[in-house]
Coordinates of C-alpha atoms (C1' of nucleotides) in Angstrom, one line a residue:
Chain H
M1 CA -15.3 -7.3 -27.1
R2 CA -16.5 -5.7 -24.1
T3 CA -15.9 -2.2 -23.3
S4 CA -17.2 -1.5 -20.3
A5 CA -14.9 -0.4 -17.1
V6 CA -12.9 -2.0 -14.4
R7 CA -14.7 -5.3 -12.6
V8 CA -12.3 -7.0 -9.8
R9 CA -13.5 -9.3 -7.4
F10 CA -11.8 -9.9 -3.3
C11 CA -13.4 -13.2 -2.9
P12 CA -12.1 -15.3 0.1
S13 CA -12.7 -18.0 1.4
P14 CA -14.2 -17.6 5.2
T15 CA -11.2 -20.2 7.0
G16 CA -9.5 -18.5 10.2
N17 CA -8.5 -14.9 10.5
P18 CA -8.0 -12.9 8.0
H19 CA -4.2 -12.2 7.8
V20 CA -2.6 -9.5 5.9
G21 CA -1.8 -11.3 2.7
L22 CA -5.3 -11.0 2.0
V23 CA -5.5 -7.8 3.1
R24 CA -2.4 -6.4 1.0
T25 CA -4.5 -8.4 -1.7
A26 CA -8.5 -6.5 -0.8
L27 CA -6.0 -3.6 -0.5
F28 CA -4.6 -3.7 -4.5
N29 CA -8.3 -4.4 -5.9
W30 CA -9.6 -2.0 -4.5
A31 CA -7.1 0.7 -5.1
F32 CA -7.1 -0.8 -8.7
A33 CA -10.9 -0.6 -8.7
R34 CA -10.9 3.7 -7.1
H35 CA -7.6 4.4 -9.3
H36 CA -10.0 3.7 -12.9
G37 CA -13.5 3.9 -11.5
G38 CA -14.2 0.9 -11.9
T39 CA -16.6 -2.0 -9.7
F40 CA -15.2 -3.1 -6.3
V41 CA -16.5 -6.8 -6.3
F42 CA -16.6 -8.7 -2.7
R43 CA -16.9 -12.5 -3.2
I44 CA -17.2 -15.6 -0.8
E45 CA -16.1 -18.8 -1.4
D46 CA -17.3 -20.6 0.6
T47 CA -17.7 -24.1 -1.1
D48 CA -15.8 -25.9 1.8
S49 CA -18.3 -26.8 4.4
A50 CA -15.7 -28.6 6.4
R51 CA -13.2 -25.6 6.5
D52 CA -15.5 -22.5 6.7
S53 CA -17.1 -20.7 9.8
Q54 CA -19.2 -17.7 10.2
D55 CA -17.0 -16.3 12.8
S56 CA -14.4 -16.1 10.2
Y57 CA -17.3 -15.1 7.3
E58 CA -17.5 -11.8 10.0
A59 CA -14.1 -10.9 10.3
L60 CA -14.0 -10.8 6.7
L61 CA -16.1 -8.6 6.3
D62 CA -15.8 -6.6 10.1
T63 CA -11.8 -5.7 8.9
L64 CA -12.6 -4.7 5.6
R65 CA -14.4 -2.3 6.9
W66 CA -12.4 -1.1 9.8
L67 CA -9.6 -0.7 7.0
G68 CA -12.6 1.5 4.7
L69 CA -11.7 -0.9 1.9
N70 CA -16.3 -0.3 1.2
W71 CA -16.5 -3.1 -1.9
D72 CA -19.6 -1.4 -4.3
E73 CA -21.1 -5.6 -4.7
G74 CA -20.6 -8.3 -2.2
P75 CA -22.4 -9.2 1.0
E76 CA -24.6 -7.0 2.7
V77 CA -24.7 -4.6 0.1
G78 CA -26.3 -6.2 -2.8
G79 CA -25.3 -5.3 -6.7
P80 CA -27.2 -7.1 -10.2
H81 CA -24.8 -10.7 -10.4
E82 CA -26.4 -12.1 -6.2
P83 CA -26.1 -13.9 -4.3
Y84 CA -22.7 -13.0 -2.8
R85 CA -22.0 -15.9 -1.0
Q86 CA -21.1 -19.0 -3.0
S87 CA -22.9 -21.1 -0.8
Q88 CA -25.8 -19.5 -2.1
R89 CA -25.3 -19.6 -5.7
L90 CA -24.9 -24.1 -5.7
E91 CA -27.4 -24.6 -8.5
I92 CA -26.0 -22.4 -10.6
Y93 CA -22.8 -24.0 -10.9
H94 CA -24.1 -27.7 -10.6
D95 CA -26.4 -26.0 -13.7
V96 CA -23.1 -25.5 -15.5
A97 CA -21.7 -28.9 -14.3
Q98 CA -23.9 -30.6 -15.6
R99 CA -24.0 -28.8 -19.2
L100 CA -19.8 -29.4 -19.1
L101 CA -20.5 -33.0 -18.5
A102 CA -22.9 -33.1 -21.3
A103 CA -20.2 -31.2 -23.3
G104 CA -17.8 -33.9 -23.0
L105 CA -15.7 -31.4 -22.1
A106 CA -15.9 -33.2 -18.6
Y107 CA -16.3 -36.0 -17.2
E108 CA -16.4 -38.8 -14.3
S109 CA -13.5 -40.2 -12.4
F110 CA -14.0 -43.1 -10.0
S111 CA -10.5 -43.4 -9.5
T112 CA -9.4 -43.0 -6.3
P113 CA -6.4 -41.3 -4.9
E114 CA -4.7 -44.9 -4.4
E115 CA -5.2 -46.4 -7.0
V116 CA -4.0 -43.3 -8.9
E117 CA -1.1 -43.8 -6.9
E118 CA -0.9 -47.6 -7.5
R119 CA -0.7 -47.2 -11.4
R120 CA 1.8 -44.3 -11.0
K121 CA 3.6 -47.0 -9.7
A122 CA 3.1 -49.7 -11.4
N123 CA 3.8 -47.6 -14.3
G124 CA 7.3 -47.3 -12.7
Q125 CA 6.3 -43.1 -12.2
D126 CA 6.6 -40.9 -9.8
P127 CA 2.9 -40.5 -7.8
K128 CA 4.1 -37.1 -7.5
L129 CA 3.0 -36.6 -11.0
G130 CA -0.8 -36.6 -9.9
Y131 CA -3.7 -37.9 -12.0
D132 CA -3.7 -40.1 -14.5
N133 CA -6.6 -38.7 -16.9
F134 CA -7.3 -43.2 -16.5
D135 CA -11.0 -42.0 -16.1
R136 CA -11.1 -40.5 -19.9
T137 CA -11.4 -43.4 -21.2
L138 CA -13.9 -45.1 -19.5
T139 CA -16.8 -47.9 -21.2
N140 CA -20.5 -47.2 -19.4
E141 CA -20.1 -51.0 -18.5
D142 CA -17.4 -49.6 -16.5
K143 CA -18.7 -47.1 -14.7
E144 CA -22.2 -48.7 -13.9
Q145 CA -20.1 -51.6 -12.2
F146 CA -18.1 -48.8 -10.3
R147 CA -21.9 -47.7 -9.6
S148 CA -22.7 -50.4 -9.0
Q149 CA -19.3 -51.1 -6.1
G150 CA -21.4 -48.1 -4.6
R151 CA -18.8 -45.0 -6.4
N152 CA -19.4 -41.8 -6.4
P153 CA -17.7 -40.3 -9.7
V154 CA -16.6 -37.0 -8.9
L155 CA -16.5 -34.9 -12.3
R156 CA -12.6 -34.1 -13.4
L157 CA -12.2 -30.8 -16.7
M158 CA -10.4 -32.6 -19.0
M159 CA -6.9 -29.8 -20.4
P160 CA -6.5 -29.4 -23.4
T161 CA -3.8 -30.7 -25.6
E162 CA -2.2 -27.2 -26.7
D163 CA -0.3 -24.8 -24.2
I164 CA -1.5 -22.5 -22.5
T165 CA 0.4 -19.0 -22.2
V166 CA -0.6 -16.3 -19.7
D167 CA -0.4 -12.8 -20.4
D168 CA 0.3 -11.5 -16.4
L169 CA -0.2 -7.7 -16.5
V170 CA 2.9 -8.1 -13.2
R171 CA 5.2 -11.0 -14.7
G172 CA 4.9 -11.0 -18.8
E173 CA 3.9 -13.7 -20.4
I174 CA 3.7 -17.5 -19.1
R175 CA 3.5 -20.1 -20.8
F176 CA 2.3 -24.2 -19.5
P177 CA 3.5 -26.5 -21.2
H178 CA 0.7 -29.5 -22.2
G179 CA 0.1 -32.0 -21.0
S180 CA 2.1 -30.9 -17.7
I181 CA -1.5 -30.1 -16.1
P182 CA -3.9 -33.9 -15.0
D183 CA -7.2 -33.8 -15.5
F184 CA -9.3 -31.5 -12.6
V185 CA -11.4 -32.6 -10.2
I186 CA -14.6 -29.4 -10.1
V187 CA -17.1 -31.6 -8.6
R188 CA -16.7 -33.5 -5.8
G189 CA -18.3 -37.1 -5.1
N190 CA -20.3 -35.4 -3.3
G191 CA -21.5 -32.9 -5.5
E192 CA -19.9 -29.8 -3.5
P193 CA -18.4 -28.0 -6.5
L194 CA -14.5 -26.9 -5.5
Y195 CA -12.8 -23.2 -5.9
T196 CA -12.2 -24.9 -10.0
L197 CA -14.9 -24.2 -11.0
V198 CA -16.8 -22.3 -8.8
N199 CA -13.9 -19.6 -8.7
P200 CA -14.3 -19.0 -12.7
V201 CA -17.7 -19.6 -13.4
D202 CA -18.6 -16.3 -10.9
D203 CA -15.3 -14.2 -12.6
I204 CA -17.7 -14.9 -16.3
L205 CA -21.0 -14.5 -15.0
M206 CA -20.2 -11.3 -12.7
Q207 CA -18.1 -9.8 -15.7
I208 CA -14.7 -9.6 -13.8
T209 CA -11.9 -7.9 -16.1
H210 CA -9.0 -8.4 -14.0
V211 CA -8.2 -10.6 -11.8
L212 CA -5.5 -9.4 -9.4
R213 CA -4.9 -12.3 -6.2
G214 CA -1.9 -14.3 -4.9
E215 CA 1.2 -15.9 -6.7
D216 CA 0.2 -18.9 -4.7
L217 CA -2.8 -18.9 -7.4
L218 CA -0.5 -18.6 -9.8
S219 CA -0.2 -22.5 -10.5
S220 CA -3.8 -23.0 -10.4
T221 CA -4.3 -20.4 -13.2
P222 CA -3.8 -22.6 -16.2
R223 CA -6.8 -24.6 -15.0
Q224 CA -8.4 -21.5 -14.7
V225 CA -7.7 -20.5 -18.6
A226 CA -8.9 -23.9 -19.4
M227 CA -12.3 -23.5 -17.7
Y228 CA -12.6 -20.2 -19.1
K229 CA -12.5 -21.5 -22.9
A230 CA -15.0 -24.7 -21.6
L231 CA -16.9 -22.3 -20.1
E232 CA -17.3 -20.6 -23.6
A233 CA -17.8 -23.9 -25.3
I234 CA -21.2 -24.3 -23.3
G235 CA -22.3 -20.3 -23.6
I236 CA -21.7 -19.0 -20.9
G237 CA -19.9 -15.9 -20.8
D238 CA -19.7 -13.5 -23.4
G239 CA -16.2 -15.4 -24.9
V240 CA -14.1 -12.6 -22.7
Q241 CA -11.5 -13.9 -20.5
P242 CA -10.4 -11.2 -17.1
T243 CA -6.6 -10.3 -17.5
F244 CA -4.2 -11.6 -14.1
G245 CA -2.0 -10.5 -12.6
H246 CA -0.1 -12.2 -10.3
L247 CA 0.7 -10.0 -6.6
P248 CA 4.1 -11.0 -4.8
Y249 CA 3.4 -12.7 -1.1
V250 CA 3.9 -11.4 1.9
M251 CA 6.1 -13.0 3.9
G252 CA 7.2 -13.6 7.8
Q253 CA 10.7 -12.9 9.4
G254 CA 13.1 -15.4 7.8
N255 CA 11.9 -16.5 4.5
K256 CA 8.9 -18.5 5.3
K257 CA 5.7 -17.5 4.1
L258 CA 3.4 -16.1 6.5
S259 CA 1.5 -18.9 7.7
K260 CA -2.2 -18.6 8.6
R261 CA -1.3 -20.4 12.0
D262 CA 1.4 -16.8 13.1
P263 CA -0.1 -14.5 15.6
E264 CA 1.2 -11.9 13.3
S265 CA -0.3 -12.3 10.1
S266 CA -3.7 -11.9 11.6
I267 CA -4.7 -8.7 11.5
G268 CA -6.6 -9.2 14.1
F269 CA -2.7 -9.2 16.1
Y270 CA -2.3 -5.7 14.3
R271 CA -5.7 -3.9 15.3
E272 CA -5.2 -5.3 18.8
Q273 CA -1.6 -3.6 18.5
G274 CA -3.0 -0.4 18.2
F275 CA -2.6 0.1 14.1
I276 CA -4.6 2.6 12.4
P277 CA -6.2 2.5 9.4
E278 CA -4.4 5.0 7.6
G279 CA -1.5 3.3 9.4
L280 CA -1.8 -0.1 8.4
L281 CA -3.2 0.5 5.0
N282 CA 0.0 2.1 3.6
Y283 CA 2.5 0.0 5.3
L284 CA 1.3 -3.3 3.0
S285 CA 0.7 -0.9 0.3
L286 CA 4.6 -1.0 0.3
L287 CA 4.1 -4.1 -0.2
G288 CA 5.1 -4.6 -4.1
W289 CA 4.4 -1.6 -5.0
S290 CA 6.0 2.2 -4.3
L291 CA 4.4 5.0 -5.0
S292 CA 7.6 7.1 -5.9
E293 CA 10.8 7.3 -5.4
D294 CA 11.1 9.3 -2.3
E295 CA 8.1 9.0 -0.5
D296 CA 7.5 6.3 1.8
I297 CA 3.8 8.7 3.8
F298 CA 0.9 8.7 1.8
S299 CA -3.0 8.6 2.1
L300 CA -5.4 6.3 0.2
D301 CA -6.6 8.7 -1.5
E302 CA -2.7 9.6 -2.6
M303 CA -2.3 5.9 -3.3
V304 CA -6.3 5.6 -5.6
K305 CA -4.3 8.2 -7.6
A306 CA -1.2 6.8 -8.7
F307 CA -1.8 2.8 -8.2
E308 CA -0.9 1.4 -12.0
I309 CA -1.2 -2.7 -11.8
S310 CA 1.9 -2.1 -14.3
R311 CA 4.8 -1.2 -11.0
V312 CA 3.3 -3.9 -9.4
N313 CA 7.0 -5.9 -8.0
A314 CA 7.0 -9.2 -8.6
N315 CA 9.2 -11.1 -5.8
P316 CA 7.7 -11.7 -3.0
A317 CA 8.1 -9.1 0.7
R318 CA 9.1 -9.6 3.9
F319 CA 6.4 -8.1 6.6
D320 CA 8.2 -6.0 8.8
L321 CA 7.7 -4.9 11.9
K322 CA 9.5 -1.8 12.6
K323 CA 8.8 -0.1 9.5
A324 CA 4.8 -1.0 9.6
E325 CA 5.3 0.5 13.3
A326 CA 7.7 3.9 11.8
I327 CA 4.4 4.2 9.4
N328 CA 1.9 3.6 11.3
S329 CA 2.9 6.7 14.1
T330 CA 3.7 9.1 11.6
H331 CA 0.1 9.4 11.0
I332 CA -0.9 9.3 14.8
R333 CA 0.8 12.1 13.8
Q334 CA -0.6 13.2 10.8
L335 CA -4.0 12.5 12.5
A336 CA -5.5 16.6 13.0
P337 CA -6.1 16.5 17.3
A338 CA -9.6 15.8 17.2
D339 CA -9.3 12.7 15.3
F340 CA -6.5 11.5 17.8
Q341 CA -8.0 12.5 21.2
Q342 CA -11.8 10.4 20.2
R343 CA -9.3 7.4 19.2
T344 CA -7.6 7.9 21.9
V345 CA -11.2 8.0 24.3
D346 CA -11.7 4.5 22.7
R347 CA -8.8 2.9 23.0
L348 CA -9.1 3.8 26.6
I349 CA -12.0 1.8 26.7
H350 CA -11.9 -0.6 24.6
D351 CA -8.6 -1.2 27.3
G352 CA -11.0 -1.3 29.7
I353 CA -8.9 1.6 31.5
L354 CA -11.9 4.2 31.1
P355 CA -15.9 3.3 31.6
A356 CA -18.1 2.8 28.6
S357 CA -20.0 6.1 28.8
P358 CA -16.8 8.0 30.8
S359 CA -17.7 11.4 33.5
R360 CA -17.9 14.2 32.1
E361 CA -13.6 14.7 34.3
Q362 CA -12.6 11.7 32.3
D363 CA -13.8 12.3 29.2
E364 CA -11.8 16.1 29.8
C365 CA -8.9 14.7 30.6
A366 CA -8.4 12.2 28.8
R367 CA -8.9 14.8 25.6
S368 CA -6.2 17.4 26.9
A369 CA -3.5 14.3 27.8
A370 CA -4.0 13.3 24.2
L371 CA -2.8 16.3 23.3
L372 CA 0.2 15.3 26.0
I373 CA 1.3 12.6 23.6
Q374 CA -0.2 12.2 20.0
E375 CA 3.8 13.2 18.9
R376 CA 4.8 10.2 22.1
I377 CA 3.9 7.5 20.7
G378 CA 3.6 4.6 17.5
L379 CA 0.7 2.4 18.6
L380 CA -2.9 2.7 20.2
S381 CA -2.4 0.4 22.5
E382 CA 0.7 2.8 24.1
V383 CA -2.3 5.2 24.7
G384 CA -2.3 3.3 28.5
S385 CA 0.6 3.0 29.4
M386 CA 1.3 6.5 29.2
V387 CA -1.5 8.3 30.2
G388 CA -3.3 5.5 32.5
F389 CA -1.4 6.6 36.0
L390 CA -4.5 9.6 35.2
F391 CA -7.2 7.8 35.4
V392 CA -6.5 4.9 39.1
S393 CA -6.9 5.6 42.2
D394 CA -4.0 7.3 44.4
A395 CA -5.0 4.1 46.4
E396 CA -4.3 1.6 43.5
F397 CA -1.6 3.5 41.4
D398 CA 1.5 1.6 41.7
F399 CA 5.4 2.2 40.7
D400 CA 6.6 0.8 37.7
A401 CA 8.8 -2.1 39.7
G402 CA 11.9 -1.3 36.3
S403 CA 11.8 2.0 37.3
A404 CA 10.6 2.4 40.4
K405 CA 14.8 1.0 41.0
K406 CA 16.4 2.8 39.3
A407 CA 14.7 6.2 40.4
L408 CA 13.6 6.0 43.7
G409 CA 15.2 5.4 47.5
E410 CA 17.9 7.1 49.4
P411 CA 19.5 9.7 47.1
S412 CA 16.1 10.8 45.8
H413 CA 14.9 11.9 48.7
A414 CA 15.9 15.3 49.0
V415 CA 14.1 16.0 45.6
L416 CA 11.2 14.6 47.0
D417 CA 10.9 16.8 49.7
A418 CA 12.2 19.5 47.8
A419 CA 9.3 19.7 45.1
M420 CA 6.9 18.4 48.3
Q421 CA 7.2 21.6 50.1
A422 CA 7.5 23.7 46.9
I423 CA 4.2 22.5 45.5
E424 CA 2.7 23.0 48.7
A425 CA 3.5 26.3 48.6
L426 CA 2.2 26.9 45.3
P427 CA -1.4 30.1 45.2
D428 CA -1.9 27.9 42.1
F429 CA -1.6 25.0 41.0
T430 CA -1.2 25.3 36.6
T431 CA 1.4 23.8 34.3
A432 CA 3.9 26.8 34.5
S433 CA 4.0 27.7 37.6
I434 CA 5.1 23.8 38.6
E435 CA 7.5 24.1 36.3
D436 CA 8.9 27.9 37.5
A437 CA 8.9 26.7 41.2
L438 CA 10.6 23.2 40.5
R439 CA 12.9 24.5 38.5
S440 CA 13.6 27.6 40.8
V441 CA 13.8 25.0 43.6
L442 CA 15.9 21.8 41.9
L443 CA 18.3 23.3 39.8
E444 CA 18.8 26.6 40.8
K445 CA 19.2 26.1 44.7
M446 CA 19.8 22.9 44.8
E447 CA 22.0 23.0 41.5
L448 CA 20.6 19.9 40.6
K449 CA 20.6 18.2 37.0
P450 CA 17.8 18.5 34.7
K451 CA 17.9 14.6 35.1
T452 CA 18.3 13.5 38.2
A453 CA 16.1 16.1 39.2
F454 CA 13.0 15.4 37.2
A455 CA 13.6 12.0 36.8
P456 CA 12.2 10.5 40.2
L457 CA 9.1 13.0 40.7
R458 CA 8.4 11.4 37.1
V459 CA 7.9 8.4 38.6
A460 CA 6.3 9.6 41.7
V461 CA 3.7 10.8 39.7
T462 CA 2.7 9.1 36.8
G463 CA 4.7 5.4 37.7
Q464 CA 7.1 4.9 35.2
L465 CA 10.1 6.8 33.7
V466 CA 8.7 7.7 30.2
S467 CA 5.8 9.4 30.1
P468 CA 4.3 12.0 28.6
P469 CA 5.5 15.6 29.9
L470 CA 5.7 15.5 33.6
F471 CA 4.6 19.1 34.2
E472 CA 1.3 19.4 32.0
S473 CA 1.4 16.0 33.9
M474 CA 0.8 16.8 36.8
E475 CA -1.5 19.8 36.4
L476 CA -3.8 17.6 35.1
L477 CA -3.6 15.2 37.8
G478 CA -4.3 17.4 40.3
R479 CA -2.1 18.7 43.2
S480 CA -3.4 16.4 46.1
S481 CA -2.9 13.5 44.3
V482 CA 0.6 14.6 43.1
L483 CA 0.6 15.4 46.6
H484 CA 0.2 11.8 47.9
R485 CA 2.2 10.1 45.3
I486 CA 4.9 12.1 45.7
S487 CA 5.3 11.3 49.8
R488 CA 4.7 7.7 48.4
A489 CA 7.7 7.5 46.6
R490 CA 9.7 9.0 49.3
N491 CA 8.5 6.2 51.9
F492 CA 8.8 4.0 48.9
P493 CA 9.7 0.4 49.4
D494 CA 7.4 1.0 52.1
Q495 CA 4.8 3.1 51.1
Chain V
rG1 C1' 11.1 -35.6 -10.5
rC2 C1' 8.3 -32.8 -13.1
rC3 C1' 5.8 -27.5 -13.9
rC4 C1' 6.0 -22.6 -12.9
rC5 C1' 7.4 -17.9 -10.4
rC6 C1' 11.4 -14.5 -8.1
rA7 C1' 16.8 -12.8 -7.1
rU8 C1' 19.4 -3.5 -5.5
rC9 C1' 21.9 -2.1 1.1
rG10 C1' 19.4 -7.0 7.4
rU11 C1' 14.2 -5.4 5.6
rC12 C1' 10.8 -2.3 1.9
rU13 C1' 12.1 -0.5 -2.2
rA14 C1' 13.7 3.5 -6.3
rG15 C1' 16.6 2.8 -11.2
rU16 C1' 13.8 -0.2 -17.7
rG17 C1' 20.5 0.2 -21.7
rG18 C1' 24.8 6.1 -20.8
rU19 C1' 22.6 11.5 -15.7
rC20 C1' 25.0 5.1 -10.9
rU21 C1' 31.6 6.3 -8.1
rA22 C1' 23.0 2.9 -7.6
rG23 C1' 18.2 7.5 -4.8
rG24 C1' 14.6 7.6 -0.5
rA25 C1' 12.4 5.0 3.6
rC26 C1' 12.8 1.8 8.3
rG27 C1' 16.2 0.1 11.2
rC28 C1' 21.0 0.1 13.8
rC29 C1' 25.2 3.1 14.9
rG30 C1' 27.3 8.3 16.6
rC31 C1' 26.8 12.7 17.3
rC32 C1' 23.0 17.3 19.4
rC33 C1' 18.3 19.2 21.7
rU34 C1' 15.9 17.9 25.8
rU35 C1' 11.6 17.3 31.5
rU36 C1' 11.9 11.6 30.2
rC37 C1' 16.1 4.6 28.2
rA38 C1' 10.3 9.3 24.4
rA39 C1' 9.6 12.5 20.3
rG40 C1' 12.4 15.4 17.1
rG41 C1' 17.4 17.5 13.7
rC42 C1' 21.6 16.2 12.1
rG43 C1' 25.3 12.1 10.1
rG44 C1' 26.9 7.3 9.4
rU45 C1' 26.6 2.3 7.8
rA46 C1' 24.9 -0.6 4.3
rA47 C1' 23.3 -3.2 -2.1
rC48 C1' 22.7 -4.1 -8.0
rA49 C1' 24.0 -13.6 -6.0
rC50 C1' 27.5 -16.2 -9.5
rG51 C1' 28.7 -17.4 -14.9
rG52 C1' 28.7 -16.2 -19.9
rG53 C1' 26.5 -13.3 -24.1
rU54 C1' 24.5 -8.5 -27.2
rU55 C1' 26.3 -3.4 -27.0
rC56 C1' 31.0 1.7 -27.9
rG57 C1' 28.1 1.1 -23.4
rA58 C1' 24.6 -3.9 -18.5
rA59 C1' 22.0 -3.0 -12.1
rC60 C1' 18.7 -2.8 -16.2
rC61 C1' 18.2 -7.5 -22.6
rC62 C1' 19.7 -12.7 -23.7
rC63 C1' 21.2 -17.9 -21.8
rG64 C1' 23.2 -20.8 -18.6
rU65 C1' 24.5 -21.5 -12.8
rU66 C1' 23.4 -20.8 -7.3
rG67 C1' 19.5 -19.7 -4.2
rG68 C1' 14.7 -19.1 -2.4
rG69 C1' 9.0 -20.0 -3.0
rG70 C1' 4.9 -22.4 -5.1
rG71 C1' 2.2 -26.1 -7.5
rU72 C1' 2.0 -31.2 -8.1
rA73 C1' -5.8 -32.3 -2.9
rC74 C1' -12.5 -34.6 -3.7
rC75 C1' -8.5 -26.9 0.5
rA76 C1' -9.1 -22.7 -1.9

RNA sequence: GCCCCCAUCGUCUAGUGGUCUAGGACGCCGCCCUUUCAAGGCGGUAACACGGGUUCGAACCCCGUUGGGGGUACCA
């Protein structure tokens, strides 16, 4: 019995965009490894040349790095079981397959899917029953016959005759009756190994102790266990099998599984939306797990400390964008101001609002503005619309149509005129002096309600009804721009 | 068809036989605050799928029903 520490793996196949279910799985594996002081192995299961892509591979690494889910062994990091891309381990699988064949645990199968279906129908059975183990009893003559027809056999593993039970960390004992699962393909006709072979082989070779994966793989578990036994029989591994834990599905809206094709299933979508890793990870951790009775907001460190696989839920979870955003906004607020300032600048550059190398003035202005909006946004994508007015010339500046319609026009003229006069007369142009002057003129002298007084000014200066605090915004913008924009607002809609 | 998984507020969940007339969060609704249709504060709405057992006692244990999901690939 091996007594070594926990070794878990995250082993996606590089097809398409990394999606939220995948990342949740990565997170739980990572947290489990960290909690137990174990090893987090990252392995790429790229044995389907028709579907795998380099882009997807790179997106996978990029996503994990962005989230901070660092791996101890894997691509670009290395480790004692290199290589970690299965496409580079083909000789290993070929060798194992040959040994299984030689040991009589696997056999060559020439049946086409069509032939299997025919036989099922001919026997009055439902073709959905799948493969019928027909080729188990093929004689050498039969095989020669097929070969002479130019057929290339697949390799199938023989399923054992007894029931297979799995003690699942999340679901308890699960029993699969014998005979309910046909012999399955482990090597394609063209010689390429399949997941059914390479996944268990690598788990054994890499001495994985715990397999934490999505519920979608639950039904392939008995095949996996059968493979472990076969591998043990031919002397691969030390006879210790990994323990399974099947994590619940992450569903989309309604009752459907979050499909890879839905844009909102892609992690890239959330990143682009302006989720920060802290917030997204916190939300994802809540899909099937919880820290305590009444805490929803916590750090990765806190999660690692508390993460117990036995406390993972078995029931599927729906991804709720609203809650995800709410949690993200809390994390944004918890960021140290300097940290948030940097992320604001980065985001403005990313959005093309600031140039790749902002001037000193732009940088300082953005950092000042950041302090005004940290508590007002839930997503980084809102940064641009909140402070964009500061980085556009007066000529290019424009009013948001809806906001202008509501706040500008005839009734606002008196306010705008009075404000302009007051601002022009100011000896110095600071938040405090602006506020004093405007309040005294608009609220006290003209006896306007704050809303009536400040809404037009807000739209005039920032272009929108929702903005950073007004007086601070004015100071940041500078007097001449403020006056220019108010006068344009005064002439709205004829600018 | 067969096999497997799942079942607490709209959603994510707490709850592992009595402290549950079921707790928290998001959402939603209302009120307050206010320079903003933002943020913040306060309050409210809302759930143990159903039926049988077991037990002095069941959201918690067992069985069944219903409902949902997955598998039954030369995908992973």
